[in-house]
PDB file of C-alpha atoms and ligand atoms in Angstrom:
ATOM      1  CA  UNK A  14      10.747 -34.896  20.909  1.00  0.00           C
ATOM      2  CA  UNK A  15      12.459 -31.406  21.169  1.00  0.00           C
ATOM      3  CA  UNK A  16      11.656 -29.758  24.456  1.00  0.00           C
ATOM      4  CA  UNK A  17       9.216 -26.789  24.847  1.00  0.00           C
ATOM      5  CA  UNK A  18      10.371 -23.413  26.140  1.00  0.00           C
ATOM      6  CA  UNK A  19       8.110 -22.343  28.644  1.00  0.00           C
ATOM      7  CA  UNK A  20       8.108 -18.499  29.237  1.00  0.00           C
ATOM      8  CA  UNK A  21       5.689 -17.035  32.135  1.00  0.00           C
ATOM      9  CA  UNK A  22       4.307 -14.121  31.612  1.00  0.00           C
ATOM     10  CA  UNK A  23       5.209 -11.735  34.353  1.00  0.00           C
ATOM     11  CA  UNK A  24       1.618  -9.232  33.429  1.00  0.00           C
ATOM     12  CA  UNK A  25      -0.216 -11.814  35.038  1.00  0.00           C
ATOM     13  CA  UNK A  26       1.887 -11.765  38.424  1.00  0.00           C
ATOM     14  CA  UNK A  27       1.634  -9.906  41.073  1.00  0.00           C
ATOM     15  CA  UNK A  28       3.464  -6.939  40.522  1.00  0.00           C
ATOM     16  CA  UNK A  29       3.934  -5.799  44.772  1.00  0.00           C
ATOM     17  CA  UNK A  30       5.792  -9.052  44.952  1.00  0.00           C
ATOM     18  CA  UNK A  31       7.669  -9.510  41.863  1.00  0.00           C
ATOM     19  CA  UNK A  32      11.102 -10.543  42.698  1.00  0.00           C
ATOM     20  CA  UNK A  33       8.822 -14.311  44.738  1.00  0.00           C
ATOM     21  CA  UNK A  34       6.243 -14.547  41.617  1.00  0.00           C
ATOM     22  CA  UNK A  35       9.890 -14.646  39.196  1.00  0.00           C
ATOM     23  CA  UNK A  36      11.362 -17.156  42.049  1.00  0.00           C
ATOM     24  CA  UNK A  37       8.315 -19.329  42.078  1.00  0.00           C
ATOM     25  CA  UNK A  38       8.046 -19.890  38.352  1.00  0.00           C
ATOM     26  CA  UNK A  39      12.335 -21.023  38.216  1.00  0.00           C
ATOM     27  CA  UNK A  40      11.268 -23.091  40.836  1.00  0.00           C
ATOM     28  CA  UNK A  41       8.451 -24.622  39.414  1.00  0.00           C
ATOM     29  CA  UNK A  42      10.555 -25.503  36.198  1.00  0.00           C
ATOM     30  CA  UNK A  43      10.654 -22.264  33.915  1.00  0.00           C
ATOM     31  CA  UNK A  44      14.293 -21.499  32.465  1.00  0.00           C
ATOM     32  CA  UNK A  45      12.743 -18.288  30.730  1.00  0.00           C
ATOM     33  CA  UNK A  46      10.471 -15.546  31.801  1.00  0.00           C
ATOM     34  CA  UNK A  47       8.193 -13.330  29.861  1.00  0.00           C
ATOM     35  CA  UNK A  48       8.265  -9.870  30.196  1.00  0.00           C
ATOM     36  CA  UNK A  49       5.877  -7.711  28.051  1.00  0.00           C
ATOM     37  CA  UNK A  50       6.819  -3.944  27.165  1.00  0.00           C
ATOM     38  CA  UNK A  51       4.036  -1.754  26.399  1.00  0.00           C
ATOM     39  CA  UNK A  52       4.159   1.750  25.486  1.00  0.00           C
ATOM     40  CA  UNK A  53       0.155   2.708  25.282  1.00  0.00           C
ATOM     41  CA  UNK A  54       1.033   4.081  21.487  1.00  0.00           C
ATOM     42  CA  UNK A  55       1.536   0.736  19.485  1.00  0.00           C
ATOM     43  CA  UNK A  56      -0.826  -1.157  21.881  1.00  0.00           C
ATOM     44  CA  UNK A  57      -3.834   0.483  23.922  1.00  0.00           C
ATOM     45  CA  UNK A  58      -1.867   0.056  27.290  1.00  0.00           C
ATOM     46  CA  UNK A  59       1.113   0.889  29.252  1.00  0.00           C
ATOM     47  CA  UNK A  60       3.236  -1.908  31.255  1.00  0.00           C
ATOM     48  CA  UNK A  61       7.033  -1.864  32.451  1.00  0.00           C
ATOM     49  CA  UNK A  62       9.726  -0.772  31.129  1.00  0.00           C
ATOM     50  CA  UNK A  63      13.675  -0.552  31.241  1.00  0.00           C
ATOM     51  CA  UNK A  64      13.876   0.104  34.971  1.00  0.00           C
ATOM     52  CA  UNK A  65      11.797  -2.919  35.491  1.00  0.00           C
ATOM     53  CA  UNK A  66      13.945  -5.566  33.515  1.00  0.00           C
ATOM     54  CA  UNK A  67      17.447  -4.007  35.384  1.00  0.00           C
ATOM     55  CA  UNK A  68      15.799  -4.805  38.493  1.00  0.00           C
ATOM     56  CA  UNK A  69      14.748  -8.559  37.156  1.00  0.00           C
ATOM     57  CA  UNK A  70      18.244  -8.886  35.959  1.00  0.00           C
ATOM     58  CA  UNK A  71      19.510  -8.191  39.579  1.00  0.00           C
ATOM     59  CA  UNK A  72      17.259 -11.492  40.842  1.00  0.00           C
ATOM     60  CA  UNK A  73      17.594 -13.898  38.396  1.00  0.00           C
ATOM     61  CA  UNK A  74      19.811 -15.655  36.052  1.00  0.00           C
ATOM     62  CA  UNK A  75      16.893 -16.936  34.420  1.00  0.00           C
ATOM     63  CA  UNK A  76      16.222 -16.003  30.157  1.00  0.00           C
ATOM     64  CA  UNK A  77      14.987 -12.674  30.220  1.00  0.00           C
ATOM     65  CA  UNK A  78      12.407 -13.026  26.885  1.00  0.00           C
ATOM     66  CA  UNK A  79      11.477  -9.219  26.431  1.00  0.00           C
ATOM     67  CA  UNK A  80       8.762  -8.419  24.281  1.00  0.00           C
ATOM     68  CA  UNK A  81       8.478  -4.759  23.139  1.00  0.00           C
ATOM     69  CA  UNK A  82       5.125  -4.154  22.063  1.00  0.00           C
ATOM     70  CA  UNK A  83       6.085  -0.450  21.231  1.00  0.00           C
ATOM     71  CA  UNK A  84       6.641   2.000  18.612  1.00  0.00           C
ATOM     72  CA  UNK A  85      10.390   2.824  17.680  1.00  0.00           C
ATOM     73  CA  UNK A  86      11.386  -0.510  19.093  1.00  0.00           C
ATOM     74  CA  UNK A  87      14.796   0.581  17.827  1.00  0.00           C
ATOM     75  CA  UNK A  88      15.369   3.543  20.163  1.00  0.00           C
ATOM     76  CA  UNK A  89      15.209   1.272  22.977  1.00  0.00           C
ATOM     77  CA  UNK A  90      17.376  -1.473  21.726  1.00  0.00           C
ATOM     78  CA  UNK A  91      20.246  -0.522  23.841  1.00  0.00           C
ATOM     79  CA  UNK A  92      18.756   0.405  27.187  1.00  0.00           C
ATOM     80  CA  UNK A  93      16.737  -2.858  27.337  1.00  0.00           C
ATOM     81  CA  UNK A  94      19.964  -4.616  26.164  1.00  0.00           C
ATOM     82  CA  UNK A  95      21.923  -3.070  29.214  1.00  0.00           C
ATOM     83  CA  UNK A  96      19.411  -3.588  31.386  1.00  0.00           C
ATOM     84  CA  UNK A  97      19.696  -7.165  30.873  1.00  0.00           C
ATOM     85  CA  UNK A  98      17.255  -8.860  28.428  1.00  0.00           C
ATOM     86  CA  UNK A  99      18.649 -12.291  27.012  1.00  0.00           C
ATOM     87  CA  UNK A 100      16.109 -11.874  23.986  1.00  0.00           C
ATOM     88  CA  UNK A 101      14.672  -9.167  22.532  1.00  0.00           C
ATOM     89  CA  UNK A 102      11.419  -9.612  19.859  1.00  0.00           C
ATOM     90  CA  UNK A 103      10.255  -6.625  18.342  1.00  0.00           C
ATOM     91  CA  UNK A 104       7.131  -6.277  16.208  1.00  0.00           C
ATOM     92  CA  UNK A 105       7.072  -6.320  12.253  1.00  0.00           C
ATOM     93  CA  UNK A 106       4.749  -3.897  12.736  1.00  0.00           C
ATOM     94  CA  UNK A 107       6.317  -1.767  14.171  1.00  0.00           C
ATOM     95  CA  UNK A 108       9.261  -0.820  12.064  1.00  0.00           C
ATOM     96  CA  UNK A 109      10.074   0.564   8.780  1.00  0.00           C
ATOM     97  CA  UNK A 110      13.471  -1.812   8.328  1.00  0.00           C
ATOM     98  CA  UNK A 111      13.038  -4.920  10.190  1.00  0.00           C
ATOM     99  CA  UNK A 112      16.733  -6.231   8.916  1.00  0.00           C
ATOM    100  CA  UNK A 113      18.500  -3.048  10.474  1.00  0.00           C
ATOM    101  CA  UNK A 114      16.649  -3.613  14.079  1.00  0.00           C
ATOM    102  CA  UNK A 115      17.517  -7.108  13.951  1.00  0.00           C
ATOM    103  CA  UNK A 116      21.824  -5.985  13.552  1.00  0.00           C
ATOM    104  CA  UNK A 117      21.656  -3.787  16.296  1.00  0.00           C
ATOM    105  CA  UNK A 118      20.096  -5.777  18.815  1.00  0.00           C
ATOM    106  CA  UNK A 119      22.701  -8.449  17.645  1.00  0.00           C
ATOM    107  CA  UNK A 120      25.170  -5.676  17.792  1.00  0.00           C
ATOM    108  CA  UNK A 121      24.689  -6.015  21.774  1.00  0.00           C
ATOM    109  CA  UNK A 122      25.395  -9.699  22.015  1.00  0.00           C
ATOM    110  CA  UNK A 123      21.091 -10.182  22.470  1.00  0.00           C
ATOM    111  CA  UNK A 124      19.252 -12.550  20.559  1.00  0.00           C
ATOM    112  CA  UNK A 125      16.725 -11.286  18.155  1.00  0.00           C
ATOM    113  CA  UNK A 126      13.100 -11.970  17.783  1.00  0.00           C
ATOM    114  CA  UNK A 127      10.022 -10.591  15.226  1.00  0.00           C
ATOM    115  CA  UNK A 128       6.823 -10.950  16.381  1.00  0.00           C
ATOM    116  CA  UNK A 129       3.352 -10.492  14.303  1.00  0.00           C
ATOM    117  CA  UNK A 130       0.372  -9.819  15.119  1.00  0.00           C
ATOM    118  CA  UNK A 131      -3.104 -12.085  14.312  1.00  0.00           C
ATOM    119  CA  UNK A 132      -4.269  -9.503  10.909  1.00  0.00           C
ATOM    120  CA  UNK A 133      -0.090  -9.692   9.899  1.00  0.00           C
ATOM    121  CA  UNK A 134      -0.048 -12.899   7.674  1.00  0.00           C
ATOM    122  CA  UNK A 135       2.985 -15.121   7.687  1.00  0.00           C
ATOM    123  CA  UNK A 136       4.288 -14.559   4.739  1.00  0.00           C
ATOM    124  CA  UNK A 137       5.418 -11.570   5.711  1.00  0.00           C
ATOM    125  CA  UNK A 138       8.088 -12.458   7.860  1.00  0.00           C
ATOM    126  CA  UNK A 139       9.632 -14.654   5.739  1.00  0.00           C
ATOM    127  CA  UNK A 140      12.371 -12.705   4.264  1.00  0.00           C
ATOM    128  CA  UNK A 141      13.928 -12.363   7.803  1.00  0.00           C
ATOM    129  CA  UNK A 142      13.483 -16.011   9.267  1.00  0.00           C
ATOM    130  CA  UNK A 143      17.178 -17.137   8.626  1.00  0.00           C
ATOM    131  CA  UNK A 144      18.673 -13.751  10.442  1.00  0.00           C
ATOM    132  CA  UNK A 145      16.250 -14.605  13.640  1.00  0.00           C
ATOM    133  CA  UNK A 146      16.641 -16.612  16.632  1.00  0.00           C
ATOM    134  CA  UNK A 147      12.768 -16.522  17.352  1.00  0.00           C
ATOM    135  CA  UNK A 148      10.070 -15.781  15.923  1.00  0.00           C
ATOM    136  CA  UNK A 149       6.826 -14.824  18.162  1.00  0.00           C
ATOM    137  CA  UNK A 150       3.304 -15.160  16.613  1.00  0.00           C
ATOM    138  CA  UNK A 151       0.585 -13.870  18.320  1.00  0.00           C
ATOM    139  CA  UNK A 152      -2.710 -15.766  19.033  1.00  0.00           C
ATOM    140  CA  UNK A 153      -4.263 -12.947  20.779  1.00  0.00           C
ATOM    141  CA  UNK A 154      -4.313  -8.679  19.770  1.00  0.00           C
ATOM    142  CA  UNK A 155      -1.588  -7.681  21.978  1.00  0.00           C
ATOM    143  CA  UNK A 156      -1.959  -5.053  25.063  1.00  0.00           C
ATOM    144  CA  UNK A 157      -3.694  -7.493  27.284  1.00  0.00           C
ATOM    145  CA  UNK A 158      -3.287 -10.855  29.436  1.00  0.00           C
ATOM    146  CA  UNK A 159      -6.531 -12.913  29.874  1.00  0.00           C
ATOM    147  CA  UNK A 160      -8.007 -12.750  26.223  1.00  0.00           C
ATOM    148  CA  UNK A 161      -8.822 -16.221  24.360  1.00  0.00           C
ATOM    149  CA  UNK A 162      -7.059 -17.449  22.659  1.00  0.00           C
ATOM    150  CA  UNK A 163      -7.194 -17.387  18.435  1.00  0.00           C
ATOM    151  CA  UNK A 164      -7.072 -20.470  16.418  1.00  0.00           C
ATOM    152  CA  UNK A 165      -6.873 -19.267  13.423  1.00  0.00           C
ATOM    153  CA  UNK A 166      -3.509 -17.492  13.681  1.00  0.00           C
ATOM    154  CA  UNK A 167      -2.263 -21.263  15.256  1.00  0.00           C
ATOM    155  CA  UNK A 168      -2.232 -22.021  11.441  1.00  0.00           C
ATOM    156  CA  UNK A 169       0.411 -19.415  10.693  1.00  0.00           C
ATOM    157  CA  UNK A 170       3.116 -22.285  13.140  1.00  0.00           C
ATOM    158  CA  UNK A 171       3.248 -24.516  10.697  1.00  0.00           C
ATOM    159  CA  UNK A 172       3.350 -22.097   7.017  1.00  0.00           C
ATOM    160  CA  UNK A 173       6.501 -20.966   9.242  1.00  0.00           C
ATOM    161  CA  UNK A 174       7.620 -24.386  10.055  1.00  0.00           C
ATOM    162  CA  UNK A 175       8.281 -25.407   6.508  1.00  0.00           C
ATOM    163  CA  UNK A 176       9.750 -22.228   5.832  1.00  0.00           C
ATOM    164  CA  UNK A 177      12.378 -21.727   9.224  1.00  0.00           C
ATOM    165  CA  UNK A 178      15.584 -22.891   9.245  1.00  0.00           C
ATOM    166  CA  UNK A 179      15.665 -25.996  12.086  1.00  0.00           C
ATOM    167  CA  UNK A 180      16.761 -23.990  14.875  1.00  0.00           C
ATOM    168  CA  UNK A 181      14.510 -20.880  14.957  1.00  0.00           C
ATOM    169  CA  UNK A 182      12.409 -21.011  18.168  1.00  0.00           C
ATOM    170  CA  UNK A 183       8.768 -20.643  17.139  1.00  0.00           C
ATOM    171  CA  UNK A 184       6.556 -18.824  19.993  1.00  0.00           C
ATOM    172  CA  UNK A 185       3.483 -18.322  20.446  1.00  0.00           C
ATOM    173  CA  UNK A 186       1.912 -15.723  23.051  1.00  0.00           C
ATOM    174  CA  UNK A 187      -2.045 -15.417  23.953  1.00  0.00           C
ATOM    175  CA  UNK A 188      -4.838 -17.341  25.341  1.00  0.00           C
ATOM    176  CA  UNK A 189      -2.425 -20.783  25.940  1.00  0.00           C
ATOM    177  CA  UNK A 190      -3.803 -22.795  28.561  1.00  0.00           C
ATOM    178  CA  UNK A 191      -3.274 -26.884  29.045  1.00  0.00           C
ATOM    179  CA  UNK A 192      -5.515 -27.195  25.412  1.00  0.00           C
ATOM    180  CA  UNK A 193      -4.464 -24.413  23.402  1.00  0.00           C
ATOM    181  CA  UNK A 194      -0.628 -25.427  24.482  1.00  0.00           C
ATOM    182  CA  UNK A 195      -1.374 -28.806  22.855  1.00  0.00           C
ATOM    183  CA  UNK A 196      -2.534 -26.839  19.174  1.00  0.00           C
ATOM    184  CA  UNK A 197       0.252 -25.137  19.129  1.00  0.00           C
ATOM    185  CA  UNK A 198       3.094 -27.916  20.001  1.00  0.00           C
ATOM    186  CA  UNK A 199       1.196 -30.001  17.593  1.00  0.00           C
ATOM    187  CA  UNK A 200       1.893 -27.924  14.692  1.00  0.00           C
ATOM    188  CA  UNK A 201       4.870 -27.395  15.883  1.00  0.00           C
ATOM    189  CA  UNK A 202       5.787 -24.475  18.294  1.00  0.00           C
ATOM    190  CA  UNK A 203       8.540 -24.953  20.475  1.00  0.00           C
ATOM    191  CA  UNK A 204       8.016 -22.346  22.755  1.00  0.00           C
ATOM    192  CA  UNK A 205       4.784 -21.420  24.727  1.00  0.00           C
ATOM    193  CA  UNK A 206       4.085 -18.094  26.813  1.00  0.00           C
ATOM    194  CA  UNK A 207       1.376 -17.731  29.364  1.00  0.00           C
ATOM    195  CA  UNK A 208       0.131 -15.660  31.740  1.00  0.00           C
ATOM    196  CA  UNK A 209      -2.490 -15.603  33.149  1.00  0.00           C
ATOM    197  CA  UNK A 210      -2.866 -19.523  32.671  1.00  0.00           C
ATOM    198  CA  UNK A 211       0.292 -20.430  35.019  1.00  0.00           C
ATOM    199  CA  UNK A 212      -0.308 -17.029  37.223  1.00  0.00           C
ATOM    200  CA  UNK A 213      -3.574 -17.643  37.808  1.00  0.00           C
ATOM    201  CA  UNK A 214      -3.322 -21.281  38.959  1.00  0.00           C
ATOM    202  CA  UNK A 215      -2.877 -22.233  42.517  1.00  0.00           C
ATOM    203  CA  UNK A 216       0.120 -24.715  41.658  1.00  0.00           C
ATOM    204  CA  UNK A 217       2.710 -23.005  39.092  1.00  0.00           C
ATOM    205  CA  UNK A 218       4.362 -25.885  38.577  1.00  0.00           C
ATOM    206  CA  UNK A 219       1.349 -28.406  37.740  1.00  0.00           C
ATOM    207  CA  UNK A 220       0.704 -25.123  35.730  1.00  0.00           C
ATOM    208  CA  UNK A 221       4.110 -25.193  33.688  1.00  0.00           C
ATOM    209  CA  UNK A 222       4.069 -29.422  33.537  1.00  0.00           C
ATOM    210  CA  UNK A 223       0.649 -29.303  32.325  1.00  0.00           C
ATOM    211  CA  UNK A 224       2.390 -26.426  29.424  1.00  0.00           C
ATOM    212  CA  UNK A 225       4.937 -29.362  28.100  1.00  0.00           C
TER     213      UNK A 225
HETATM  214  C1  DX5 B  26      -0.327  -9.816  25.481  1.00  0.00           C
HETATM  215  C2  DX5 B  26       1.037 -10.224  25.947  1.00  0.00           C
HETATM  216  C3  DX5 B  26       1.066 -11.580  26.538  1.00  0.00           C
HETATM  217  C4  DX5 B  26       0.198 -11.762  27.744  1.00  0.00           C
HETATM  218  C5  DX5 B  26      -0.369 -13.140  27.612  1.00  0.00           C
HETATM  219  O1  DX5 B  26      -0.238  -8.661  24.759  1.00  0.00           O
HETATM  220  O2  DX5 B  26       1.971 -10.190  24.903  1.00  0.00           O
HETATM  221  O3  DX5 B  26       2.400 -12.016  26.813  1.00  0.00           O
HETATM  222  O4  DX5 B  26       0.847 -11.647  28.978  1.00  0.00           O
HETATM  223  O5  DX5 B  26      -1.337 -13.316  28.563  1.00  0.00           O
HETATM  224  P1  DX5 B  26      -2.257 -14.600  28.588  1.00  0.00           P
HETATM  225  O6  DX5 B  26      -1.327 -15.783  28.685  1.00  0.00           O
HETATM  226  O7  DX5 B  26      -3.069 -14.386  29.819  1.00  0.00           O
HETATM  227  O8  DX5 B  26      -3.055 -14.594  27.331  1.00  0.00           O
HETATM  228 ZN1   ZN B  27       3.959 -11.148  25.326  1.00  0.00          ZN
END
């Protein structure tokens, strides 16, 4: 069995005391960490930005999985790429020429990532799987942590499965908790984010075990 990428949300955490709520999720197991990018235009609400990630980067050599949940994701390619993300999924969405996004933030050494949101059906993000690292499908409407999670949109894993080459890293971000997390793997994600599942548990690392 391949082994599941578990990415903590850092919306859920507690932003006063950011640099312990990254070093308690590395040491309860997590390799990546989650960082969501909102600009209050493409989603109804506004998160952390550039500055934010630099600062990360400072604290941590852990996978810095950036998710820009903005318009123009291509203006910001390069700053967030400086700054330090390891990964950086923009949304389908979002962007007129998904193909030339994907270049530049390869142009910068990053891996690249699409995500789509739960109305976007899979389909449409098939012409770009094999120029990918991940894909990120969304089981919630982004903008917020806390929302349940959708099973419908769990059905798009496995339509992307059979059409992925073997080493794209399918991810899937909303509502996962210990039950949803089992959906997902079982249809074959690979990679699981969560918020305010592991955040708002008293034990991050039962949290993250519980996640696998
Ligand atoms: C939502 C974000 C998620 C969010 C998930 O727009 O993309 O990453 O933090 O939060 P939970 O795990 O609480 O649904
Ligand atoms: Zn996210």
């Amino acid at each position: 069995m391949n082994d599941i990428i578990i990415s903590p949300s850092i919306l859920s955490a507690d932003f006063m005391n950011l640099e312990t709520e990254i070093k308690a999720v590395e040491e309860a197991g997590a390799k990546w960490v989650h960082i969501d990018v909102m600009d209050g235009h493409f989603v109804p609400n506004i998160s952390i930005g550039v500055p934010v990630v630099k600062s990360i980067r400072k604290k941590t050599t852990m996978f810095l999985d950036t998710h820009l949940m903005i318009e123009n994701p291509e203006k910001y390619v390069e700053a967030f790429a400086s700054a330090g993300s390891d990964l950086i999924t923009f949304h389908l969405e979002a962007v007129a020429n998904p193909k030339k996004v994907i270049d530049l933030i390869k142009s910068f050494g990053k891996k690249a990532g699409i995500s789509i949101k739960p109305k976007t059906e899979a389909k449409e993000i098939f012409p770009y799987l094999n120029d990918i690292d991940l894909v990120l499908i969304m089981t919630v409407e982004p903008g917020f942590g806390g929302q349940e999670f959708m099973h419908d949109c769990a059905m798009k894993i496995p339509v992307i499965k059979e059409n992925a080459p073997e080493n794209l890293i399918i991810q899937v971000d909303g509502g996962i908790n210990n039950l949803t997390a089992k959906i997902c793997t079982s249809l074959g994600a690979n990679s699981l984010v969560a918020g305010s599942y592991i955040y708002g548990s008293k034990d991050y690392k039962n949290a993250i075990i519980s996640l696998s």
